[in-house]
CSV table of C-alpha atoms and ligand atoms in Angstrom, one decimal:
chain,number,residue,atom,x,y,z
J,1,UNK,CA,-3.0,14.7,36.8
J,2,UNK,CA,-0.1,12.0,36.1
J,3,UNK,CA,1.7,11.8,32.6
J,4,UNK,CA,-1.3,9.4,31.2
J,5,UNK,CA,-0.7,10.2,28.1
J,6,UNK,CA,3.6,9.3,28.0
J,7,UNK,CA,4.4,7.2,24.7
J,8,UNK,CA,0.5,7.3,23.6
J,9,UNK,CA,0.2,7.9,19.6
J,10,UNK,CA,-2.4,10.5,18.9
J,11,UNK,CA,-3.0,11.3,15.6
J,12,UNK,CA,-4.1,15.1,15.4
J,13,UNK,CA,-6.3,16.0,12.3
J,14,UNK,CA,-7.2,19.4,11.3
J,15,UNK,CA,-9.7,20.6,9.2
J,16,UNK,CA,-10.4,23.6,7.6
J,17,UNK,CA,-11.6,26.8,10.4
J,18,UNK,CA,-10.6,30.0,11.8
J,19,UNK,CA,-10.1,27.7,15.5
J,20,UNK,CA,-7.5,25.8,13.1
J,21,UNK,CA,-4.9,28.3,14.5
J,22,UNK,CA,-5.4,26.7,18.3
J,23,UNK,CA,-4.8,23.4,17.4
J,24,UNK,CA,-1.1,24.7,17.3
J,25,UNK,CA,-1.1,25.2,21.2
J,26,UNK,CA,-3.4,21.8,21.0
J,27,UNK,CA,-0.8,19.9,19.6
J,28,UNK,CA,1.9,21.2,22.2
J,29,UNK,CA,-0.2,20.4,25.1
J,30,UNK,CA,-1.1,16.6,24.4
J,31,UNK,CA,3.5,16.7,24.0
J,32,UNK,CA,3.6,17.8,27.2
J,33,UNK,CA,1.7,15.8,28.7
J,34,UNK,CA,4.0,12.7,27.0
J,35,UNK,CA,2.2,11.8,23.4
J,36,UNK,CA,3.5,11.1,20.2
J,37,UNK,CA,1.6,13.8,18.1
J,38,UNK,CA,1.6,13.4,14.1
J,39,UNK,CA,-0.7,15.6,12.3
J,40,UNK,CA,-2.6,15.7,9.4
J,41,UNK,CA,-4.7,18.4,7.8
J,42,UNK,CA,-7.2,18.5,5.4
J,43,UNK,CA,-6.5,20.7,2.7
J,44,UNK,CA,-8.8,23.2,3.5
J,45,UNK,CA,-7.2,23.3,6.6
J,46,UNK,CA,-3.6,24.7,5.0
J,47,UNK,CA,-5.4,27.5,4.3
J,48,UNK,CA,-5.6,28.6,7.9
J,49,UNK,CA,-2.4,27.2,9.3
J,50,UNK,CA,0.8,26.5,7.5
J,51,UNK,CA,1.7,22.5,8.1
J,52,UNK,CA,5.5,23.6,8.5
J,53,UNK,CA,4.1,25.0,12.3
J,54,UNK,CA,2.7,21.6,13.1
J,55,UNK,CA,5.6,19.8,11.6
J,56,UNK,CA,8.0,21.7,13.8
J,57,UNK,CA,5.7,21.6,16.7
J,58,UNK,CA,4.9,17.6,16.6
J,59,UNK,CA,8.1,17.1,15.2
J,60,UNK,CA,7.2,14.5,12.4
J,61,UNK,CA,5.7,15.7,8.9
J,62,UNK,CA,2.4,17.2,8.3
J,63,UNK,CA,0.1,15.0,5.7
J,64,UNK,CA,-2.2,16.4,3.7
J,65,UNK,CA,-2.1,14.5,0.5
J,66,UNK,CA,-4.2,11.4,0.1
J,67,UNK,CA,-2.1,10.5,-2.9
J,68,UNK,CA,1.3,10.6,-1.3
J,69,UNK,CA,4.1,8.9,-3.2
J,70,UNK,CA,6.6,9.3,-0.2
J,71,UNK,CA,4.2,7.4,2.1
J,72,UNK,CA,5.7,3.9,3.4
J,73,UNK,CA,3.7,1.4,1.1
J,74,UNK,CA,2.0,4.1,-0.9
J,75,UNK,CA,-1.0,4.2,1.3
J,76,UNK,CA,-0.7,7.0,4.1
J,77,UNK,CA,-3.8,6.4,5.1
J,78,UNK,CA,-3.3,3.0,6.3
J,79,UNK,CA,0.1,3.6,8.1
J,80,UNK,CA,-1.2,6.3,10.3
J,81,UNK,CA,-4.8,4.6,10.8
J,82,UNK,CA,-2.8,1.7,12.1
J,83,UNK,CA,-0.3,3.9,14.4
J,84,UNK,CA,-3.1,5.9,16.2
J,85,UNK,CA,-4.0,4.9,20.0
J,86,UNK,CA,-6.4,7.9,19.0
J,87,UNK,CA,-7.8,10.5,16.7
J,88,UNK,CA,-8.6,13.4,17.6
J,89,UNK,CA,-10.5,16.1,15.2
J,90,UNK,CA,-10.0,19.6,16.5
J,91,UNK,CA,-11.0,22.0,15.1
J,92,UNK,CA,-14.1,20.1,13.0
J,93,UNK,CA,-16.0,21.8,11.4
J,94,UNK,CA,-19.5,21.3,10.3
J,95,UNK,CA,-18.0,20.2,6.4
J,96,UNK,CA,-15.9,17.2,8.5
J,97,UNK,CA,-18.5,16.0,10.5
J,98,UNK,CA,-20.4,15.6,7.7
J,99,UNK,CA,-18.2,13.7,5.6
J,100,UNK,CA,-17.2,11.7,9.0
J,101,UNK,CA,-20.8,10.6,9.5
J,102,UNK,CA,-21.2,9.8,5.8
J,103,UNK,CA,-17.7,7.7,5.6
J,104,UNK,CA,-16.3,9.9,2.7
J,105,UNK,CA,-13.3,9.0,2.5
J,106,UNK,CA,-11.6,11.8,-0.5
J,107,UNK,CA,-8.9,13.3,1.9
J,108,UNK,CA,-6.5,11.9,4.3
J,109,UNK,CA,-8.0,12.6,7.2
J,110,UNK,CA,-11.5,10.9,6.7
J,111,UNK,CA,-10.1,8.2,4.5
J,112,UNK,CA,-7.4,7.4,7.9
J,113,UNK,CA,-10.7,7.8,9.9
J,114,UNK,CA,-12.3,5.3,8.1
J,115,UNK,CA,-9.4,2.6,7.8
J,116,UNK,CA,-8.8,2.8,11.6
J,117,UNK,CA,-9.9,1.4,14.6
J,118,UNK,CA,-8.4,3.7,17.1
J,119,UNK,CA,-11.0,5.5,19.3
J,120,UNK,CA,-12.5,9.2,17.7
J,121,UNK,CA,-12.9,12.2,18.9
J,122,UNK,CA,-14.2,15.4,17.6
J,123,UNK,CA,-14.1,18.7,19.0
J,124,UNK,CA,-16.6,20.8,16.8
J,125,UNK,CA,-16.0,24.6,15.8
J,126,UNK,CA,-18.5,26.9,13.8
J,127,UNK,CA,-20.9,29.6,13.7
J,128,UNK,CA,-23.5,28.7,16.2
J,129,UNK,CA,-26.6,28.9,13.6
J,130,UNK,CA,-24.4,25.9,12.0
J,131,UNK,CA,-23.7,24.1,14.9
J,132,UNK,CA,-27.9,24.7,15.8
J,133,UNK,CA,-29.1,23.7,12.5
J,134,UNK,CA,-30.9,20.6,12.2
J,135,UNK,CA,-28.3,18.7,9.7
J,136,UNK,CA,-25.7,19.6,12.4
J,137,UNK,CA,-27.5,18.1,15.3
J,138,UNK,CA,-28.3,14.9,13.3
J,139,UNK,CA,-24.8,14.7,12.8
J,140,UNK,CA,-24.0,14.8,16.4
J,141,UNK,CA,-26.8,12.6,17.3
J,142,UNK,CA,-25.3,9.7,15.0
J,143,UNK,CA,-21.9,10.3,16.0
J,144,UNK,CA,-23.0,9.7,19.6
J,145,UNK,CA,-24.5,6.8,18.6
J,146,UNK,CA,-21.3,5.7,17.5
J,147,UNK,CA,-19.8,6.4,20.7
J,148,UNK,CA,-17.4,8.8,19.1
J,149,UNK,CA,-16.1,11.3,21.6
J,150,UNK,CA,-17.9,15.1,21.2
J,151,UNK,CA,-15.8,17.7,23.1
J,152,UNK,CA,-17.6,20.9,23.2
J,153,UNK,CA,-18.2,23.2,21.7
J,154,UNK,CA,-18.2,25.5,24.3
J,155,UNK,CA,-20.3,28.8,24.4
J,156,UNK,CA,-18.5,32.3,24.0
J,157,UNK,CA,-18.0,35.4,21.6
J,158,UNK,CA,-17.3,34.1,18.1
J,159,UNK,CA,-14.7,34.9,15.1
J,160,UNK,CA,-17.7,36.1,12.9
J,161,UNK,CA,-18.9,38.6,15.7
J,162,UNK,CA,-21.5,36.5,17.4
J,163,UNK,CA,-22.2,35.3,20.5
J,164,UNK,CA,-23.3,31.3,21.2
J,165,UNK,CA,-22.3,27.7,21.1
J,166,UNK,CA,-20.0,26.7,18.5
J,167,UNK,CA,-16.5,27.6,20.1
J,168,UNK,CA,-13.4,25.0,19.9
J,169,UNK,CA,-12.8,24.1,23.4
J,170,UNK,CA,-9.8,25.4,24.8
J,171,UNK,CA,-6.8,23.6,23.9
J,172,UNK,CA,-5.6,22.6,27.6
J,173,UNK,CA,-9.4,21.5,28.4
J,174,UNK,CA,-9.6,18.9,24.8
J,175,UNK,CA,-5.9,17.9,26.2
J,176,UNK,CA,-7.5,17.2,29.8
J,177,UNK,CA,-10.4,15.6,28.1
J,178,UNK,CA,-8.0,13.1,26.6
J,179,UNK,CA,-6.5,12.1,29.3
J,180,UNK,CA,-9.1,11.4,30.2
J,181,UNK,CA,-9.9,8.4,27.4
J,182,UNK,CA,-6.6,7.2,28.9
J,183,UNK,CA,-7.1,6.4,32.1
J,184,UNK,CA,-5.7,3.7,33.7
J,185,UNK,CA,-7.9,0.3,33.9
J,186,UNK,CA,-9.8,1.5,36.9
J,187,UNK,CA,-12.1,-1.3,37.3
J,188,UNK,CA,-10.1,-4.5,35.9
J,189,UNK,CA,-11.6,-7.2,36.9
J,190,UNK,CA,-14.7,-5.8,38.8
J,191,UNK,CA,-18.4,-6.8,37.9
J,192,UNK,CA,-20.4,-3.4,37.3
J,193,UNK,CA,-23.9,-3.6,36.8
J,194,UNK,CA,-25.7,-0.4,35.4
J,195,UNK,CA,-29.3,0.6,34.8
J,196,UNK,CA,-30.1,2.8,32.1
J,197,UNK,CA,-33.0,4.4,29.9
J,198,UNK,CA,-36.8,4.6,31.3
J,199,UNK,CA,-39.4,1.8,32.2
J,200,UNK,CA,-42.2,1.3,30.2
J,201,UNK,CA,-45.7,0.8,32.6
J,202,UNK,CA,-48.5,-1.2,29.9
J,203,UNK,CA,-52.0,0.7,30.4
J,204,UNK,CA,-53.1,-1.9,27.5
J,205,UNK,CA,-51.8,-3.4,24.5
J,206,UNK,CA,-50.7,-0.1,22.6
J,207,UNK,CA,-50.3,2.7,25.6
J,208,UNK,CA,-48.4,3.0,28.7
J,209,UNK,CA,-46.5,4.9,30.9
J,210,UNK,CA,-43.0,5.8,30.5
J,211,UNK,CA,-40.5,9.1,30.9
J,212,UNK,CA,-38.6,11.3,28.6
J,213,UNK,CA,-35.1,9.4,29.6
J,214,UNK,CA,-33.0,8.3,26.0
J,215,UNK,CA,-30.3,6.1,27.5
J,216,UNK,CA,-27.5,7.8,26.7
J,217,UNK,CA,-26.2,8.7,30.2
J,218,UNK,CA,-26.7,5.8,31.5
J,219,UNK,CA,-24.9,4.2,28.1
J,220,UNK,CA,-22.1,6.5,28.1
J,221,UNK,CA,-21.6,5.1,32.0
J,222,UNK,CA,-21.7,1.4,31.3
J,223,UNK,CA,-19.0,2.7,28.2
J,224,UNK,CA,-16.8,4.3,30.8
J,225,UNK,CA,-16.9,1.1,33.5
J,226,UNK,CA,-16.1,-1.0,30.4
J,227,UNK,CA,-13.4,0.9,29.0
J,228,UNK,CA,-12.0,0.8,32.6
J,229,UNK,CA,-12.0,-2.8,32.2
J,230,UNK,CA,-15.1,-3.6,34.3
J,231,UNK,CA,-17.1,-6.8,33.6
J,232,UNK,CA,-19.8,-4.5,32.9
J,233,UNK,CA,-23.9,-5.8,32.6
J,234,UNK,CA,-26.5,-3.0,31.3
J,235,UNK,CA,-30.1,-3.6,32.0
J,236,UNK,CA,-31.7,-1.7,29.9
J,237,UNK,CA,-35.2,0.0,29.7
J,238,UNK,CA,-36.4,0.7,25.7
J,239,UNK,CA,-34.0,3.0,23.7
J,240,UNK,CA,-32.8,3.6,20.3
J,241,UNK,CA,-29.5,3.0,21.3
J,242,UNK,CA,-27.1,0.4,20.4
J,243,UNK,CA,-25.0,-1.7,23.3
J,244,UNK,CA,-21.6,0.0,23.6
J,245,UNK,CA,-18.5,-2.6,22.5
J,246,UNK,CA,-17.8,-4.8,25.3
J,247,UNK,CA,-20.6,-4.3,27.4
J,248,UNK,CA,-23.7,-7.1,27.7
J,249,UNK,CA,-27.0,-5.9,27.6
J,250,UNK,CA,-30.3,-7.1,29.4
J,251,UNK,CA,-33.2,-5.7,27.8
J,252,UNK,CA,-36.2,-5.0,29.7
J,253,UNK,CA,-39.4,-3.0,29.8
J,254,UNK,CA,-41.2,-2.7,32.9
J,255,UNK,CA,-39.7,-1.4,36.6
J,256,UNK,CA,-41.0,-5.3,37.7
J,257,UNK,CA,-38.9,-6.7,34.8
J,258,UNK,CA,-35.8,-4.2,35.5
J,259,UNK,CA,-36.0,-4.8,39.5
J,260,UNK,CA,-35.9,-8.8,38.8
J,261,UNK,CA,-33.2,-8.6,36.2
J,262,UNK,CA,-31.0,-6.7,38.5
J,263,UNK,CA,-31.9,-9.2,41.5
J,264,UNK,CA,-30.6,-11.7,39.5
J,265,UNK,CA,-26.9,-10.0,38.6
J,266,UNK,CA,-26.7,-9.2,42.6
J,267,UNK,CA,-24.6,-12.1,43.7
J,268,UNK,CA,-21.4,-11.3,42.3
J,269,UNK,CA,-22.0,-7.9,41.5
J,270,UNK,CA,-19.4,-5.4,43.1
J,271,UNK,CA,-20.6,-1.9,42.2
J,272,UNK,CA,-24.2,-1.2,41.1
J,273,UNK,CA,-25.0,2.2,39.3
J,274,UNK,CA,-28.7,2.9,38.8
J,275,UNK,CA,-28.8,5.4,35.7
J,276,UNK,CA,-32.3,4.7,34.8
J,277,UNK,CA,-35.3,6.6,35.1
J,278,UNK,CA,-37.9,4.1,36.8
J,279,UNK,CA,-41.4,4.7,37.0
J,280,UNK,CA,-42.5,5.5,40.6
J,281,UNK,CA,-46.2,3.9,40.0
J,282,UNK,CA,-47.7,1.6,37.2
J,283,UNK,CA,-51.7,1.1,36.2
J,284,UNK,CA,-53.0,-1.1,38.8
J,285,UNK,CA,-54.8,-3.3,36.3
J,286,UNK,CA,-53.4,-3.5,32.8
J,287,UNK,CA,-56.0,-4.2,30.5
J,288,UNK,CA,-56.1,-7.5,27.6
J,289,UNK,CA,-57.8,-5.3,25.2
J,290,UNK,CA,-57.5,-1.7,23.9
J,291,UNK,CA,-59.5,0.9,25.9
J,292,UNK,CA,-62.2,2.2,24.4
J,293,UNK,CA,-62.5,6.0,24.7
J,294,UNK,CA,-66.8,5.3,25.4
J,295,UNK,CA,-66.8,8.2,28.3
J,296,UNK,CA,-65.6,11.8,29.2
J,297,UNK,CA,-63.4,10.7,32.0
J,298,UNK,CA,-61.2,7.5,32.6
J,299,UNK,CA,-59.6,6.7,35.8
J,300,UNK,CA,-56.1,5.1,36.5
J,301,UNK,CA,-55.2,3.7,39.4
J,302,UNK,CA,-51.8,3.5,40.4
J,303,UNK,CA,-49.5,0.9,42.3
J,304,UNK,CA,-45.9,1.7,43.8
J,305,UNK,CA,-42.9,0.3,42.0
J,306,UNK,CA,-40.7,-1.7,44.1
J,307,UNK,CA,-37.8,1.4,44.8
J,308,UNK,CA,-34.8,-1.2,42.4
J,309,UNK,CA,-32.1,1.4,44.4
J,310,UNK,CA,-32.9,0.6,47.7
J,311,UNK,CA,-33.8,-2.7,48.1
J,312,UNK,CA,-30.0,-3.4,46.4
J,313,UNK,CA,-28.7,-0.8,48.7
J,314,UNK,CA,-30.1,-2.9,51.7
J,315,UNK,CA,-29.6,-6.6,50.4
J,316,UNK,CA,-27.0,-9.4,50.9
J,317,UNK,CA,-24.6,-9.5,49.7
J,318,UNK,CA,-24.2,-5.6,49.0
J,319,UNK,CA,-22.5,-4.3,46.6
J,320,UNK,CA,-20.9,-0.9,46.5
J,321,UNK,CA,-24.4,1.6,45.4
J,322,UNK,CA,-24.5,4.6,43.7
J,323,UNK,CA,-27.8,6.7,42.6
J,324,UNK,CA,-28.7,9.1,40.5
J,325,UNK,CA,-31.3,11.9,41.0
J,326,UNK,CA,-33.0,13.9,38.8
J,327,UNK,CA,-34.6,17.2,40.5
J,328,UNK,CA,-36.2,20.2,39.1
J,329,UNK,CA,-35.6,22.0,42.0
J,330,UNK,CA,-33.3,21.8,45.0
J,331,UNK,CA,-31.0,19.7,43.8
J,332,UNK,CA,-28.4,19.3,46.4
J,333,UNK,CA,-31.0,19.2,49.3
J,334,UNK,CA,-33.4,16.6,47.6
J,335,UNK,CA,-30.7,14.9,46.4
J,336,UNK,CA,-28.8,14.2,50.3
J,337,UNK,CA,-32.6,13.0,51.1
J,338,UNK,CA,-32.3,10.6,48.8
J,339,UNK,CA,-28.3,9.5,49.7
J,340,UNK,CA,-29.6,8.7,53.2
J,341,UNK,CA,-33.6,7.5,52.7
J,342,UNK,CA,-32.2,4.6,50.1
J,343,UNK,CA,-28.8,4.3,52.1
J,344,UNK,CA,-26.3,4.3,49.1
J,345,UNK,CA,-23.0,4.8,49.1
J,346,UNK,CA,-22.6,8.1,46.6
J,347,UNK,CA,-25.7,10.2,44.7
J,348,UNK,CA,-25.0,12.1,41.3
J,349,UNK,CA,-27.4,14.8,41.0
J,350,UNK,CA,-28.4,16.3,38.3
J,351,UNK,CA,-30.9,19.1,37.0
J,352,UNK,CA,-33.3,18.2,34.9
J,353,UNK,CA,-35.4,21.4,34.2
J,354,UNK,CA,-35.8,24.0,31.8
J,355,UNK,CA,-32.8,24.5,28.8
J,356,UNK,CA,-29.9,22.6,30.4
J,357,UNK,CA,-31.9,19.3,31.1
J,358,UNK,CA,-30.5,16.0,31.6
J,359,UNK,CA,-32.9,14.3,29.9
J,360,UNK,CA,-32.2,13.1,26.6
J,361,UNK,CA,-29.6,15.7,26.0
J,362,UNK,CA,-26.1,15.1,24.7
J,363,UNK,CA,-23.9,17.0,27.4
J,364,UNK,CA,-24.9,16.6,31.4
J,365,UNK,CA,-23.2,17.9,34.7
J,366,UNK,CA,-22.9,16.3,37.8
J,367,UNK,CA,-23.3,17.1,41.1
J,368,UNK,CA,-21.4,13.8,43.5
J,369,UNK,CA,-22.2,13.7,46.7
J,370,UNK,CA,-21.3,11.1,49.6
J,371,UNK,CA,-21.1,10.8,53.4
J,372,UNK,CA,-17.9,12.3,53.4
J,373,UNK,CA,-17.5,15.3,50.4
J,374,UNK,CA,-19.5,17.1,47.3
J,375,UNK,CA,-18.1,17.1,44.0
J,376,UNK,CA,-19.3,19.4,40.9
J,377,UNK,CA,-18.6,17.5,37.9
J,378,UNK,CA,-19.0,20.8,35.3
J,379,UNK,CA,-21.0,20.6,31.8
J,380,UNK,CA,-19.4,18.1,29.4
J,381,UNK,CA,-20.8,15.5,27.4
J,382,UNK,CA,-22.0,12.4,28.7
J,383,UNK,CA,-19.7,10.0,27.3
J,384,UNK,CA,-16.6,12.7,28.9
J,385,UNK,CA,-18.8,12.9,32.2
J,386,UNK,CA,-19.7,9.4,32.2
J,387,UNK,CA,-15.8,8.9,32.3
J,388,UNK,CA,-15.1,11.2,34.9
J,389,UNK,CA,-17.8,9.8,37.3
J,390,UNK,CA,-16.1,6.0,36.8
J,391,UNK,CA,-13.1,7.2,38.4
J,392,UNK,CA,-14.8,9.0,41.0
J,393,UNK,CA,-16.6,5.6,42.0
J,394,UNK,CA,-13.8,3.4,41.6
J,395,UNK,CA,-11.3,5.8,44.4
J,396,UNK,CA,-14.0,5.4,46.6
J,397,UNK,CA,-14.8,1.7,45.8
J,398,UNK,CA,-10.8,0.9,46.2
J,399,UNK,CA,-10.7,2.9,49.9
J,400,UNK,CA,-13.9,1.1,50.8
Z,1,LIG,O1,-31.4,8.8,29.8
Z,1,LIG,P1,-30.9,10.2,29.6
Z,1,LIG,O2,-31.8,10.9,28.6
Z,1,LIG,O3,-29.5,10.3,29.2
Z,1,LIG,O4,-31.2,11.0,30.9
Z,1,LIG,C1,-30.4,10.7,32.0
Z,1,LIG,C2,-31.2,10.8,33.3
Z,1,LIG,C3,-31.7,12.2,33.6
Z,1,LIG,C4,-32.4,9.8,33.2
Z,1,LIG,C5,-30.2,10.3,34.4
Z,1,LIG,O5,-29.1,11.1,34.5
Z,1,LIG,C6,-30.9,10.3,35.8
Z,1,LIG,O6,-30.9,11.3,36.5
Z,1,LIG,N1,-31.4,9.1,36.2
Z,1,LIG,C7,-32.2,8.9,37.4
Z,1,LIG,C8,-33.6,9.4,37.2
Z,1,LIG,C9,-34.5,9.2,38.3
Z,1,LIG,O7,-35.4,8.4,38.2
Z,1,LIG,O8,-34.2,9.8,39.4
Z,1,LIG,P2,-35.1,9.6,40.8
Z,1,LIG,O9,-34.6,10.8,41.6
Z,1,LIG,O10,-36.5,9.5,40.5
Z,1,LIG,O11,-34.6,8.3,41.4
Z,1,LIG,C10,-33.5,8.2,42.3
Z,1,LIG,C11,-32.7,6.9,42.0
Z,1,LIG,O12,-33.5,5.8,42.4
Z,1,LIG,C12,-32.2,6.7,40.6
Z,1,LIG,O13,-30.9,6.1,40.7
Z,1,LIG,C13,-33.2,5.6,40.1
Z,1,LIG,O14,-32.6,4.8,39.1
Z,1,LIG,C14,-33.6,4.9,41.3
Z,1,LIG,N2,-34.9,4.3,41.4
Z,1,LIG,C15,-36.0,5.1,41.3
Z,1,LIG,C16,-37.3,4.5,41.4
Z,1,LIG,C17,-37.4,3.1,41.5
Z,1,LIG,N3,-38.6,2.5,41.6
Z,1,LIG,N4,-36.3,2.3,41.5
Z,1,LIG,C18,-35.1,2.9,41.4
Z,1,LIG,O15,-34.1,2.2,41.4
């Protein structure tokens, strides 16, 4: 990968945990590959890696102190909140994602968090009963709400002795990863249309059918195309989720509702990416009133959905279509089925059984596949994958 990162400010903040030591090798890697690096620590942090290393490393000083009297104005926090492109929290530990979600703002780093705009990412590091524990994956759940950047953990032998998730990710990969963020304005200019979450099918007033699909992949994709600086539409099925900046969202319920609001975006769309789970079949007959449960059995008959996909795949005018599957089994094989059946242009497949689920899961992996080449997109989170897949689309949409 090019030098995307030459002249970019990155603001490095460490907090206090054994992985502290790598963000030494951290900081030299995002230099090399051309960004401004200025660090700062929380003091916890100091306790694990001396800010003289980082100083001479990033070559600016290390910050530490919320109360600096050498800071220009007085107010450190400000200065630097306003200099960062991005911020980048590696190692954070389960005590700063805490305080990051609850917007303390007592040390440097959370308070510069909190006064800046710049984009966030985290890179969490702990023991992996923290990193399981429920207040830790509340934490993560609001922070990808936020549409901050989780990088990792990753999975491996621990510094306590154990064995699980909870690992810093390796310096060159969180480097890669932010790259990443930087990439070039892919899409500028290009209307992206994406559908996301699941359809909801109305048996009667207060039950339905729907699927176990949260949003957030196809969320984190509409994120990427507008970051790439796509005019990007999101038709959305029912989530919890809010719109990502930039984007405009559609909200829908049914597959009938989601098929027409897509028909009507088709005109000028250029690339359409159909993230959302849509219900093959819906109750025949919806009922007015609530059913009554008045007998042992109650049958429902079902009605084909019109296929969204395909009948975009084979309109006019077309625009460049990509699918996604979702298989328990077989992935690669069911997946080509489905590449040539609906007659898209590129199929990301993905496995959606037992532990490492797609569904409603933070962290995904890809399997692109086209007429012409297979791509494995490893494990990463959405929001990183979501990235990754944009620029995928928009080489092949450019060599169209
Ligand atoms: O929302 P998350 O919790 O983040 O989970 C993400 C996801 C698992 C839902 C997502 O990554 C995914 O795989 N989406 C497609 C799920 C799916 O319905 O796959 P499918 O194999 O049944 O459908 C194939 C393709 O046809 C999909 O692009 C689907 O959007 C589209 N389709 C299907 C049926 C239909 N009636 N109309 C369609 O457009």
């Amino acid at each position: 990968m090019a030098n995307t990162l030459t002249g970019k400010h990155i603001l490095l903040g460490i907090s206090g945990g054994i992985a502290a030591y790598k963000s030494a090798v951290l900081c030299r890697e995002l230099i090399k590959r051309g960004a401004d690096v200025r660090v700062v620590m929380t003091p916890s942090a100091t306790r694990f890696i001396t800010p003289l290393t980082l100083q001479a490393l990033s070559g600016h000083p290390v910050q530490h102190d919320l109360f600096d009297a050498e800071a220009e104005h007085g107010m450190g926090h400000i200065d630097l909140a306003r200099w960062a492109e991005l911020i980048l929290v590696a190692p954070a530990t389960a005590q700063a994602i805490t305080r990051l979600v609850h917007g303390q703002a007592d040390d440097l780093l959370c308070a510069t968090v909190l006064a800046s705009s710049a984009p966030l990412c985290v890179a969490p590091a702990m023991n992996r009963g923290m990193w399981d524990n429920p207040a830790t994956r509340d934490n993560i759940a609001v922070l990808h709400e936020r549409q901050v950047h989780v990088l990792g953990p990753a999975e491996g032998d621990q510094a306590c002795g154990e064995h699980g998730p909870g690992r810093m990710l390796e310096p060159e990969q969180l480097a890669e990863q932010v790259e990443l963020l930087f990439a070039d304005a892919v899409l500028q200019g290009v209307k992206v249309v994406v559908t996301a979450g699941p359809t909801w099918e109305a048996i009667d007033p207060v039950r339905g059918l729907s699927n176990r699909s949260s949003g957030k992949m196809g969320y984190a994709v509409a994120q990427a195309a507008s970051r790439a600086g796509a005019d990007c539409i999101l038709i959305s099925g029912p989530t919890r989720l809010t719109c990502p900046q930039g984007v405009t969202r559609i909200n829908v319920s049914s597959a009938r509702d989601m098929a027409e609001a897509v028909q009507a975006e088709m005109n000028d769309c250029d690339i359409f990416i159909a993230v959302a789970a849509v219900a093959d079949y819906r109750p025949v007959t919806p009922q007015d009133e609530k059913i009554k449960k008045d007998s042992e059995y109650l049958n429902l008959e079902l009605v084909r959905n019109p296929d969204i996909l395909a009948s975009v795949a084979s309109g006019e005018p077309r625009p460049y279509t990509v699918g996604f599957a979702a298989e328990t089994r077989n992935l690669e094989t069911y997946a080509r089925q489905k590449l040539v059946s609906k007659q898209i242009d590129l199929i990301a497949a993905n496995p959606v059984a037992g532990e490492n689920s797609a569904f409603d899961s933070d962290d995904n992996e890809l399997l692109l596949i086209d007429k012409a080449s297979t791509l494995q997109l490893p494990r990463a989170s959405k929001p990183v994958l979501a990235h990754q897949l944009i620029k995928e689309i928009a080489k092949r949409y450019g060599s169209r």
